[in-house]
Amino acid sequence: MGGKGQPKNVRGLCKRVRWRHCVCLCTFAQVELAGPRQIELGANWIHGEEGNPVYHFARENGLLKEEDSSNGESSSDDSSSTCAESNDKRTWINTNSDGDIYFLEDGSVASRSIVKQVRMMYDNLITACRDESTHDGCVSVGEYFVRGMEQLISKGDVSADERHVRELLWKWCLRAECIDCACQSAYDLSLIHYNSYIDIPGDYYCCLGEKGYQGVLDVLLGRLPKDTVKFNKPVDQIVWKQKSPTDEASCGREPVIIRVKDHPDIVADHVIITSSIGYLKENHARLFRPALPEDKQKAIDTLHFGTVNKVFLKFEEPFWTRLSEGDVEGIQFLWEKDPWHDEPLVTVQTSDSSKENLKDLHDQIMRRFTGFDTVDGHDDVLCGWISGAEAVEMEKFTDADIAKMCTDILNKFLPTEIPAPTKVMVSRWHENPYIRGSYTSTLPMHGTGEEFDVLSSPVWQGSQAGDAGMAQYPVLLFAGEGCHKEYNSTVHAAMITGQQQAQRLIQFHQLSTKPSHQ
């Protein structure tokens, strides 16, 4: 950073060989799949425009999709994908749904009018749950939504067949909610904290140009001095305090020692940790010496960090264009059974020789897919999303096995025979030892609501830590999407928290009368 009163000698350590494989701003990676645009295995969109630093950064650097960047406004006239200023959670849900086809297991198609009705009912429930007086004893998101949808589905003079389709559609909405919240079941999510998340006004699905998020990283890296970032340097331990609080010598400020695998120790005044919550959950006990303060440990252990994976299927030709006279944006599956809200996943190891157990696991994973969506810039590619324990279990299968599962699903629901894809690409975020999942979301049932603020506050040396006679000095700071209460799970949360912690250090050094350790 440099400059008077500002910290210098800033260095970034990345656990992986390349940015596209690390957790810096968020979990995203890109792959080539024969098209004009790269495919994102992780973060895909910029969520919202007004005041969103990621959106403004991308716009200023010409990184937005061409039709979106000419005037800085959404190119779509469909307000269903645009967040209103009301900040109602997920008011962007596509209640029109004209581009999606919803198939039942018998191959029939749900009428668009019924789809629209149920999706609007679901949107209305999301809006209503902001009013705590409507909770009426419900404590989980699942409990509230199921109760509300049961009442709404029964409204009006509807036939038994239509009621059945409505039930399948609201179950689809619950499974889609699990993808948005990276959870196993909506019953795992705290209702009282569900609306802590705030939408930024503007296009909720703002697309980047052909380089995707790699373009954002390239510009950011280009602005850093050479060798600022060191790749393939996993941190083994962060020693942030070596002496006992009762030791007289501890009145002097201590540097932080960063022990790096196969690399000399690094001495620092401050460390900003941007590791994922998933990585911290698994490693904070061994990573920090001494252990983090108890409130930090509890916050990390409490925050929800789930897994969402994508499966991209490339076909010889886009068969879905024959399913409707209009444009097809997605093929959605209305499964009869909803085991994710009725019964837990029985984890079956893929090494189990029992064909019956493997078949059960295959079926469980298949039913977790809500559908397949078309991919912008790739006319012959579909993308399926999967979350929860099934997403983790799926990672143990080969790409070929997963491709067969997905083809079996399509052939189960669609009226015509679907050929096997020519290429498949699967994300595996949980098996990555430096990420261990995808993103943070709504607090679990036992959350208090204070976890985000606790984690984003610094760890101090000095009087706050019990060292009399020494001014407080921030040594450990945390940033990342999991450190923002209102924007968690987004790239802009990662950028905002990183900027906030950097600014915190700048202000500290500007106000401090003590010379900084170099």
C-alpha positions as semicolon CSV with decimal commas, in nm:
position;residue;x (nm);y (nm);z (nm)
1;M;0,000;0,000;0,000
2;G;0,267;0,245;0,098
3;G;0,222;0,609;0,187
4;K;0,267;0,790;0,516
5;G;0,090;0,621;0,803
6;Q;0,002;0,319;0,593
7;P;0,127;-0,038;0,631
8;K;0,386;-0,150;0,378
9;N;0,540;-0,475;0,262
10;V;0,203;-0,634;0,199
11;R;0,221;-0,997;0,089
12;G;-0,045;-1,247;-0,012
13;L;-0,009;-1,622;0,031
14;C;-0,216;-1,854;-0,185
15;K;-0,249;-2,220;-0,097
16;R;-0,279;-2,331;-0,458
17;V;-0,070;-2,292;-0,771
18;R;-0,302;-2,050;-0,951
19;W;-0,561;-1,791;-0,856
20;R;-0,834;-1,983;-1,030
21;H;-0,774;-2,264;-0,780
22;C;-0,765;-2,060;-0,462
23;V;-0,994;-1,881;-0,224
24;C;-0,907;-1,517;-0,267
25;L;-1,224;-1,324;-0,334
26;C;-1,458;-1,619;-0,344
27;T;-1,469;-1,978;-0,457
28;F;-1,467;-1,962;-0,832
29;A;-1,284;-2,142;-1,106
30;Q;-1,314;-2,161;-1,482
31;V;-1,275;-2,426;-1,746
32;E;-1,276;-2,437;-2,121
33;L;-1,574;-2,617;-2,275
34;A;-1,563;-2,523;-2,643
35;G;-1,753;-2,197;-2,653
36;P;-1,707;-1,821;-2,684
37;R;-1,715;-1,786;-2,305
38;Q;-1,544;-1,978;-2,031
39;I;-1,758;-2,178;-1,793
40;E;-1,761;-2,093;-1,424
41;L;-1,736;-2,387;-1,187
42;G;-1,798;-2,153;-0,893
43;A;-1,940;-1,801;-0,863
44;N;-2,132;-1,719;-1,178
45;W;-2,299;-1,378;-1,145
46;I;-2,271;-1,037;-0,990
47;H;-2,572;-1,008;-0,759
48;G;-2,706;-0,653;-0,776
49;E;-2,566;-0,329;-0,913
50;E;-2,628;-0,018;-0,700
51;G;-2,334;0,027;-0,465
52;N;-2,196;-0,317;-0,548
53;P;-1,815;-0,275;-0,567
54;V;-1,777;-0,585;-0,786
55;Y;-2,029;-0,454;-1,037
56;H;-1,872;-0,107;-1,049
57;F;-1,522;-0,254;-1,076
58;A;-1,629;-0,478;-1,364
59;R;-1,811;-0,195;-1,538
60;E;-1,519;0,047;-1,507
61;N;-1,283;-0,211;-1,654
62;G;-1,507;-0,325;-1,937
63;L;-1,559;-0,671;-1,790
64;L;-1,938;-0,691;-1,807
65;K;-2,124;-0,880;-2,073
66;E;-2,139;-0,643;-2,370
67;E;-2,510;-0,569;-2,373
68;D;-2,505;-0,501;-1,998
69;S;-2,214;-0,257;-1,997
70;S;-2,329;0,009;-2,244
71;N;-2,536;0,210;-1,998
72;G;-2,468;0,034;-1,672
73;E;-2,824;-0,093;-1,648
74;S;-2,975;-0,434;-1,690
75;S;-3,039;-0,522;-2,050
76;S;-3,334;-0,738;-1,957
77;D;-3,686;-0,606;-1,953
78;D;-3,792;-0,894;-1,729
79;S;-3,824;-0,737;-1,387
80;S;-3,861;-1,083;-1,234
81;S;-3,482;-1,109;-1,217
82;T;-3,431;-0,762;-1,073
83;C;-3,420;-0,684;-0,702
84;A;-3,654;-0,412;-0,586
85;E;-3,548;-0,158;-0,326
86;S;-3,769;-0,331;-0,069
87;N;-3,481;-0,567;0,011
88;D;-3,723;-0,859;0,038
89;K;-3,506;-1,169;0,025
90;R;-3,487;-1,314;-0,325
91;T;-3,756;-1,093;-0,480
92;W;-3,566;-1,180;-0,798
93;I;-3,724;-1,526;-0,823
94;N;-3,842;-1,572;-1,180
95;T;-4,217;-1,581;-1,124
96;N;-4,273;-1,569;-1,499
97;S;-4,086;-1,894;-1,563
98;D;-4,181;-1,888;-1,932
99;G;-3,837;-2,018;-2,027
100;D;-3,851;-2,319;-1,794
101;I;-4,035;-2,643;-1,860
102;Y;-4,141;-2,841;-1,553
103;F;-4,168;-3,215;-1,617
104;L;-4,345;-3,470;-1,400
105;E;-4,206;-3,821;-1,365
106;D;-4,468;-3,957;-1,606
107;G;-4,337;-3,726;-1,878
108;S;-4,623;-3,478;-1,862
109;V;-4,560;-3,105;-1,833
110;A;-4,695;-2,873;-1,564
111;S;-4,899;-2,591;-1,713
112;R;-4,728;-2,254;-1,711
113;S;-5,024;-2,096;-1,534
114;I;-4,994;-2,337;-1,239
115;V;-4,616;-2,290;-1,231
116;K;-4,660;-1,916;-1,219
117;Q;-4,922;-1,939;-0,944
118;V;-4,708;-2,155;-0,718
119;R;-4,391;-1,954;-0,777
120;M;-4,582;-1,636;-0,690
121;M;-4,717;-1,806;-0,376
122;Y;-4,362;-1,894;-0,280
123;D;-4,242;-1,539;-0,343
124;N;-4,524;-1,407;-0,127
125;L;-4,420;-1,638;0,156
126;I;-4,064;-1,509;0,134
127;T;-4,195;-1,155;0,165
128;A;-4,435;-1,244;0,446
129;C;-4,171;-1,414;0,659
130;R;-3,998;-1,079;0,708
131;D;-4,281;-1,002;0,949
132;E;-4,203;-1,196;1,266
133;S;-4,567;-1,179;1,373
134;T;-4,644;-1,430;1,096
135;H;-4,403;-1,691;1,233
136;D;-4,663;-1,826;1,476
137;G;-4,425;-2,056;1,659
138;C;-4,226;-2,168;1,353
139;V;-3,852;-2,169;1,417
140;S;-3,713;-2,309;1,091
141;V;-3,746;-2,192;0,732
142;G;-3,874;-2,535;0,631
143;E;-4,145;-2,540;0,896
144;Y;-4,269;-2,194;0,797
145;F;-4,266;-2,256;0,423
146;V;-4,429;-2,600;0,443
147;R;-4,708;-2,472;0,665
148;G;-4,765;-2,169;0,447
149;M;-4,756;-2,358;0,120
150;E;-4,999;-2,622;0,248
151;Q;-5,247;-2,345;0,319
152;L;-5,192;-2,172;-0,014
153;I;-5,205;-2,490;-0,221
154;S;-5,550;-2,569;-0,084
155;K;-5,689;-2,226;-0,172
156;G;-5,954;-2,211;-0,440
157;D;-6,162;-2,477;-0,606
158;V;-5,889;-2,697;-0,754
159;S;-5,899;-3,053;-0,878
160;A;-5,704;-3,333;-0,713
161;D;-5,467;-3,342;-1,011
162;E;-5,395;-2,970;-0,992
163;R;-5,340;-2,987;-0,617
164;H;-5,091;-3,269;-0,673
165;V;-4,898;-3,063;-0,929
166;R;-4,898;-2,768;-0,689
167;E;-4,751;-2,990;-0,417
168;L;-4,475;-3,110;-0,648
169;L;-4,396;-2,752;-0,746
170;W;-4,361;-2,625;-0,391
171;K;-4,137;-2,922;-0,309
172;W;-3,928;-2,813;-0,608
173;C;-3,912;-2,463;-0,455
174;L;-3,783;-2,607;-0,128
175;R;-3,513;-2,804;-0,306
176;A;-3,414;-2,491;-0,501
177;E;-3,395;-2,308;-0,167
178;C;-3,145;-2,569;-0,050
179;I;-2,923;-2,481;-0,345
180;D;-2,948;-2,108;-0,274
181;C;-2,863;-2,166;0,092
182;A;-2,613;-2,449;0,035
183;C;-2,794;-2,664;0,288
184;Q;-2,929;-3,015;0,329
185;S;-3,281;-2,916;0,426
186;A;-3,479;-2,597;0,477
187;Y;-3,550;-2,733;0,825
188;D;-3,183;-2,670;0,908
189;L;-3,215;-2,293;0,857
190;S;-3,311;-2,047;1,129
191;L;-3,628;-1,858;1,036
192;I;-3,550;-1,560;1,258
193;H;-3,218;-1,507;1,077
194;Y;-3,336;-1,596;0,726
195;N;-3,393;-1,235;0,630
196;S;-3,060;-1,103;0,754
197;Y;-2,946;-1,134;0,394
198;I;-3,011;-0,818;0,192
199;D;-3,039;-0,792;-0,185
200;I;-2,859;-0,510;-0,362
201;P;-3,096;-0,330;-0,602
202;G;-3,042;-0,395;-0,971
203;D;-3,002;-0,701;-1,189
204;Y;-2,959;-1,002;-0,961
205;Y;-2,808;-1,207;-1,243
206;C;-2,563;-0,955;-1,387
207;C;-2,329;-1,141;-1,623
208;L;-1,959;-1,086;-1,678
209;G;-1,801;-1,096;-2,022
210;E;-1,627;-1,387;-2,189
211;K;-1,345;-1,401;-1,931
212;G;-1,586;-1,428;-1,641
213;Y;-1,443;-1,380;-1,294
214;Q;-1,095;-1,461;-1,421
215;G;-1,107;-1,122;-1,592
216;V;-1,174;-0,955;-1,256
217;L;-0,880;-1,136;-1,096
218;D;-0,650;-1,054;-1,386
219;V;-0,713;-0,681;-1,345
220;L;-0,669;-0,697;-0,968
221;L;-0,344;-0,891;-0,997
222;G;-0,217;-0,651;-1,260
223;R;-0,238;-0,367;-1,009
224;L;-0,022;-0,537;-0,748
225;P;0,356;-0,498;-0,733
226;K;0,551;-0,792;-0,871
227;D;0,591;-1,088;-0,635
228;T;0,332;-0,952;-0,392
229;V;0,142;-1,279;-0,418
230;K;0,319;-1,608;-0,354
231;F;0,152;-1,915;-0,501
232;N;0,166;-2,273;-0,376
233;K;0,246;-2,155;-0,024
234;P;0,005;-2,326;0,216
235;V;0,022;-2,187;0,568
236;D;0,090;-2,451;0,833
237;Q;0,051;-2,230;1,138
238;I;-0,003;-1,871;1,249
239;V;0,168;-1,788;1,579
240;W;0,009;-1,464;1,689
241;K;0,126;-1,459;2,050
242;Q;0,431;-1,638;2,188
243;K;0,450;-1,519;2,547
244;S;0,224;-1,570;2,842
245;P;0,001;-1,274;2,936
246;T;0,165;-1,287;3,280
247;D;0,514;-1,248;3,134
248;E;0,645;-0,895;3,196
249;A;0,806;-0,892;2,854
250;S;0,466;-0,935;2,695
251;C;0,404;-0,564;2,737
252;G;0,602;-0,520;2,418
253;R;0,421;-0,586;2,092
254;E;0,506;-0,915;1,926
255;P;0,518;-0,983;1,555
256;V;0,306;-1,257;1,404
257;I;0,500;-1,560;1,282
258;I;0,354;-1,731;0,976
259;R;0,487;-2,080;0,927
260;V;0,466;-2,179;0,563
261;K;0,509;-2,529;0,426
262;D;0,853;-2,577;0,265
263;H;0,930;-2,207;0,302
264;P;1,105;-1,985;0,559
265;D;0,885;-1,830;0,828
266;I;0,730;-1,495;0,746
267;V;0,718;-1,219;1,008
268;A;0,422;-0,979;0,995
269;D;0,257;-0,702;1,191
270;H;-0,091;-0,808;1,086
271;V;-0,248;-1,102;0,907
272;I;-0,576;-1,087;0,715
273;I;-0,714;-1,439;0,686
274;T;-0,937;-1,496;0,382
275;S;-0,973;-1,872;0,411
276;S;-1,321;-2,016;0,365
277;I;-1,536;-2,088;0,668
278;G;-1,523;-2,452;0,563
279;Y;-1,144;-2,456;0,583
280;L;-1,146;-2,273;0,916
281;K;-1,399;-2,514;1,064
282;E;-1,171;-2,804;0,986
283;N;-0,837;-2,638;1,070
284;H;-0,866;-2,347;1,313
285;A;-0,773;-2,561;1,614
286;R;-0,432;-2,650;1,466
287;L;-0,379;-2,338;1,251
288;F;-0,359;-2,073;1,525
289;R;-0,117;-2,062;1,817
290;P;-0,235;-1,985;2,070
291;A;-0,590;-2,090;1,993
292;L;-0,827;-1,821;1,874
293;P;-1,034;-1,646;2,141
294;E;-1,330;-1,857;2,243
295;D;-1,588;-1,631;2,078
296;K;-1,405;-1,659;1,745
297;Q;-1,391;-2,037;1,769
298;K;-1,759;-2,057;1,851
299;A;-1,851;-1,827;1,562
300;I;-1,653;-2,038;1,313
301;D;-1,802;-2,360;1,447
302;T;-2,157;-2,220;1,434
303;L;-2,163;-2,055;1,091
304;H;-2,316;-2,267;0,819
305;F;-2,090;-2,357;0,527
306;G;-2,242;-2,592;0,274
307;T;-2,159;-2,757;-0,055
308;V;-2,312;-2,677;-0,392
309;N;-2,172;-2,842;-0,703
310;K;-2,237;-2,799;-1,073
311;V;-2,248;-3,056;-1,349
312;F;-2,200;-2,930;-1,706
313;L;-2,312;-3,155;-1,991
314;K;-2,214;-3,083;-2,351
315;F;-2,427;-3,249;-2,620
316;E;-2,382;-3,308;-2,990
317;E;-2,681;-3,082;-3,047
318;P;-2,919;-2,889;-2,817
319;F;-3,209;-3,135;-2,802
320;W;-3,400;-2,904;-2,566
321;T;-3,480;-2,660;-2,845
322;R;-3,728;-2,920;-2,972
323;L;-3,917;-2,931;-2,642
324;S;-4,094;-2,600;-2,693
325;E;-4,176;-2,353;-2,968
326;G;-4,025;-2,077;-2,757
327;D;-3,681;-2,040;-2,603
328;V;-3,602;-2,304;-2,340
329;E;-3,399;-2,173;-2,047
330;G;-3,429;-2,476;-1,823
331;I;-3,561;-2,830;-1,782
332;Q;-3,696;-2,873;-1,429
333;F;-3,784;-3,199;-1,253
334;L;-4,090;-3,244;-1,033
335;W;-3,990;-3,549;-0,832
336;E;-4,265;-3,736;-0,649
337;K;-4,046;-3,811;-0,348
338;D;-3,871;-3,547;-0,139
339;P;-3,634;-3,741;0,089
340;W;-3,436;-3,430;0,187
341;H;-3,720;-3,298;0,395
342;D;-3,867;-3,633;0,500
343;E;-3,567;-3,855;0,577
344;P;-3,190;-3,799;0,611
345;L;-2,936;-3,921;0,360
346;V;-2,787;-4,255;0,459
347;T;-2,423;-4,210;0,366
348;V;-2,303;-4,505;0,161
349;Q;-1,935;-4,531;0,078
350;T;-1,875;-4,564;-0,295
351;S;-1,633;-4,846;-0,218
352;D;-1,920;-5,052;-0,076
353;S;-1,947;-5,366;-0,286
354;S;-2,321;-5,389;-0,229
355;K;-2,495;-5,315;-0,558
356;E;-2,814;-5,238;-0,367
357;N;-2,643;-4,973;-0,153
358;L;-2,481;-4,814;-0,456
359;K;-2,813;-4,809;-0,639
360;D;-2,978;-4,639;-0,341
361;L;-2,704;-4,377;-0,335
362;H;-2,732;-4,324;-0,712
363;D;-3,107;-4,272;-0,675
364;Q;-3,062;-4,034;-0,383
365;I;-2,810;-3,822;-0,574
366;M;-3,023;-3,819;-0,888
367;R;-3,328;-3,695;-0,699
368;R;-3,128;-3,406;-0,556
369;F;-3,104;-3,239;-0,897
370;T;-3,383;-2,983;-0,940
371;G;-3,319;-2,956;-1,312
372;F;-3,078;-2,846;-1,583
373;D;-3,040;-2,491;-1,711
374;T;-2,902;-2,360;-2,037
375;V;-2,562;-2,189;-2,019
376;D;-2,504;-1,841;-2,157
377;G;-2,258;-1,848;-2,448
378;H;-2,281;-2,226;-2,488
379;D;-2,579;-2,327;-2,699
380;D;-2,511;-2,700;-2,659
381;V;-2,443;-2,714;-2,283
382;L;-2,672;-2,775;-1,985
383;C;-2,585;-2,713;-1,620
384;G;-2,730;-2,901;-1,324
385;W;-2,698;-2,789;-0,962
386;I;-2,684;-3,012;-0,656
387;S;-2,646;-2,931;-0,285
388;G;-2,619;-3,089;0,055
389;A;-2,482;-3,427;0,156
390;E;-2,564;-3,565;-0,187
391;A;-2,338;-3,305;-0,348
392;V;-2,055;-3,427;-0,125
393;E;-2,127;-3,793;-0,197
394;M;-2,143;-3,725;-0,572
395;E;-1,782;-3,603;-0,567
396;K;-1,668;-3,960;-0,501
397;F;-1,803;-4,081;-0,835
398;T;-1,621;-4,051;-1,166
399;D;-1,726;-3,795;-1,425
400;A;-1,848;-4,082;-1,642
401;D;-2,069;-4,216;-1,362
402;I;-2,212;-3,871;-1,299
403;A;-2,278;-3,816;-1,670
404;K;-2,472;-4,144;-1,678
405;M;-2,675;-4,042;-1,371
406;C;-2,770;-3,714;-1,536
407;T;-2,856;-3,882;-1,866
408;D;-3,075;-4,130;-1,677
409;I;-3,260;-3,840;-1,513
410;L;-3,324;-3,670;-1,847
411;N;-3,447;-3,994;-2,000
412;K;-3,675;-4,055;-1,702
413;F;-3,856;-3,723;-1,740
414;L;-3,837;-3,632;-2,108
415;P;-4,062;-3,789;-2,371
416;T;-3,782;-3,861;-2,621
417;E;-3,461;-4,060;-2,589
418;I;-3,170;-3,838;-2,485
419;P;-2,819;-3,934;-2,602
420;A;-2,522;-3,937;-2,369
421;P;-2,331;-3,608;-2,349
422;T;-2,008;-3,576;-2,545
423;K;-1,831;-3,398;-2,259
424;V;-1,890;-3,353;-1,888
425;M;-1,738;-3,117;-1,633
426;V;-1,805;-3,153;-1,259
427;S;-1,711;-2,923;-0,973
428;R;-1,591;-3,083;-0,651
429;W;-1,571;-2,805;-0,394
430;H;-1,592;-3,017;-0,082
431;E;-1,300;-3,244;-0,165
432;N;-1,074;-2,940;-0,208
433;P;-0,877;-2,941;0,122
434;Y;-0,840;-2,563;0,119
435;I;-1,209;-2,488;0,071
436;R;-1,421;-2,780;0,197
437;G;-1,747;-2,659;0,050
438;S;-1,893;-2,367;-0,141
439;Y;-2,027;-2,076;0,063
440;T;-2,184;-1,950;0,383
441;S;-2,554;-1,876;0,410
442;T;-2,843;-1,842;0,654
443;L;-2,751;-1,929;1,011
444;P;-2,839;-2,276;1,139
445;M;-3,098;-2,326;1,410
446;H;-2,853;-2,279;1,698
447;G;-2,708;-1,952;1,564
448;T;-2,746;-1,632;1,765
449;G;-2,704;-1,377;1,485
450;E;-2,383;-1,236;1,633
451;E;-2,145;-1,479;1,463
452;F;-2,070;-1,264;1,155
453;D;-1,985;-0,957;1,365
454;V;-1,773;-1,160;1,605
455;L;-1,568;-1,310;1,324
456;S;-1,517;-0,979;1,143
457;S;-1,381;-0,804;1,455
458;P;-0,999;-0,815;1,497
459;V;-0,800;-1,032;1,734
460;W;-0,592;-0,792;1,941
461;Q;-0,267;-0,790;2,126
462;G;-0,258;-0,552;2,416
463;S;-0,490;-0,443;2,694
464;Q;-0,797;-0,603;2,538
465;A;-0,612;-0,933;2,546
466;G;-0,513;-0,879;2,909
467;D;-0,170;-0,717;2,866
468;A;-0,163;-0,417;3,098
469;G;0,032;-0,114;2,988
470;M;0,016;-0,188;2,618
471;A;-0,211;-0,028;2,363
472;Q;-0,441;-0,256;2,166
473;Y;-0,295;-0,373;1,839
474;P;-0,491;-0,568;1,574
475;V;-0,293;-0,875;1,473
476;L;-0,548;-1,110;1,315
477;L;-0,831;-0,996;1,091
478;F;-1,078;-1,211;0,899
479;A;-1,231;-1,136;0,561
480;G;-1,435;-1,325;0,306
481;E;-1,796;-1,387;0,213
482;G;-1,854;-1,567;0,543
483;C;-1,770;-1,252;0,740
484;H;-2,062;-1,041;0,614
485;K;-2,400;-1,078;0,781
486;E;-2,605;-0,916;0,504
487;Y;-2,420;-1,024;0,188
488;N;-2,279;-1,367;0,281
489;S;-2,240;-1,618;-0,005
490;T;-2,159;-1,345;-0,259
491;V;-1,843;-1,219;-0,426
492;H;-1,923;-0,863;-0,325
493;A;-1,924;-0,974;0,041
494;A;-1,573;-1,109;-0,007
495;M;-1,455;-0,787;-0,170
496;I;-1,627;-0,558;0,081
497;T;-1,490;-0,737;0,387
498;G;-1,140;-0,745;0,242
499;Q;-1,154;-0,372;0,174
500;Q;-1,295;-0,304;0,521
501;Q;-1,015;-0,490;0,696
502;A;-0,747;-0,325;0,483
503;Q;-0,901;0,015;0,558
504;R;-0,912;-0,072;0,927
505;L;-0,534;-0,125;0,923
506;I;-0,472;0,194;0,727
507;Q;-0,672;0,396;0,979
508;F;-0,500;0,224;1,269
509;H;-0,156;0,320;1,141
510;Q;-0,265;0,672;1,059
511;L;-0,390;0,722;1,414
512;S;-0,117;0,530;1,590
513;T;0,178;0,716;1,738
514;K;0,380;0,396;1,766
515;P;0,618;0,304;1,484
516;S;0,511;-0,005;1,292
517;H;0,723;-0,321;1,289
518;Q;0,880;-0,373;0,947
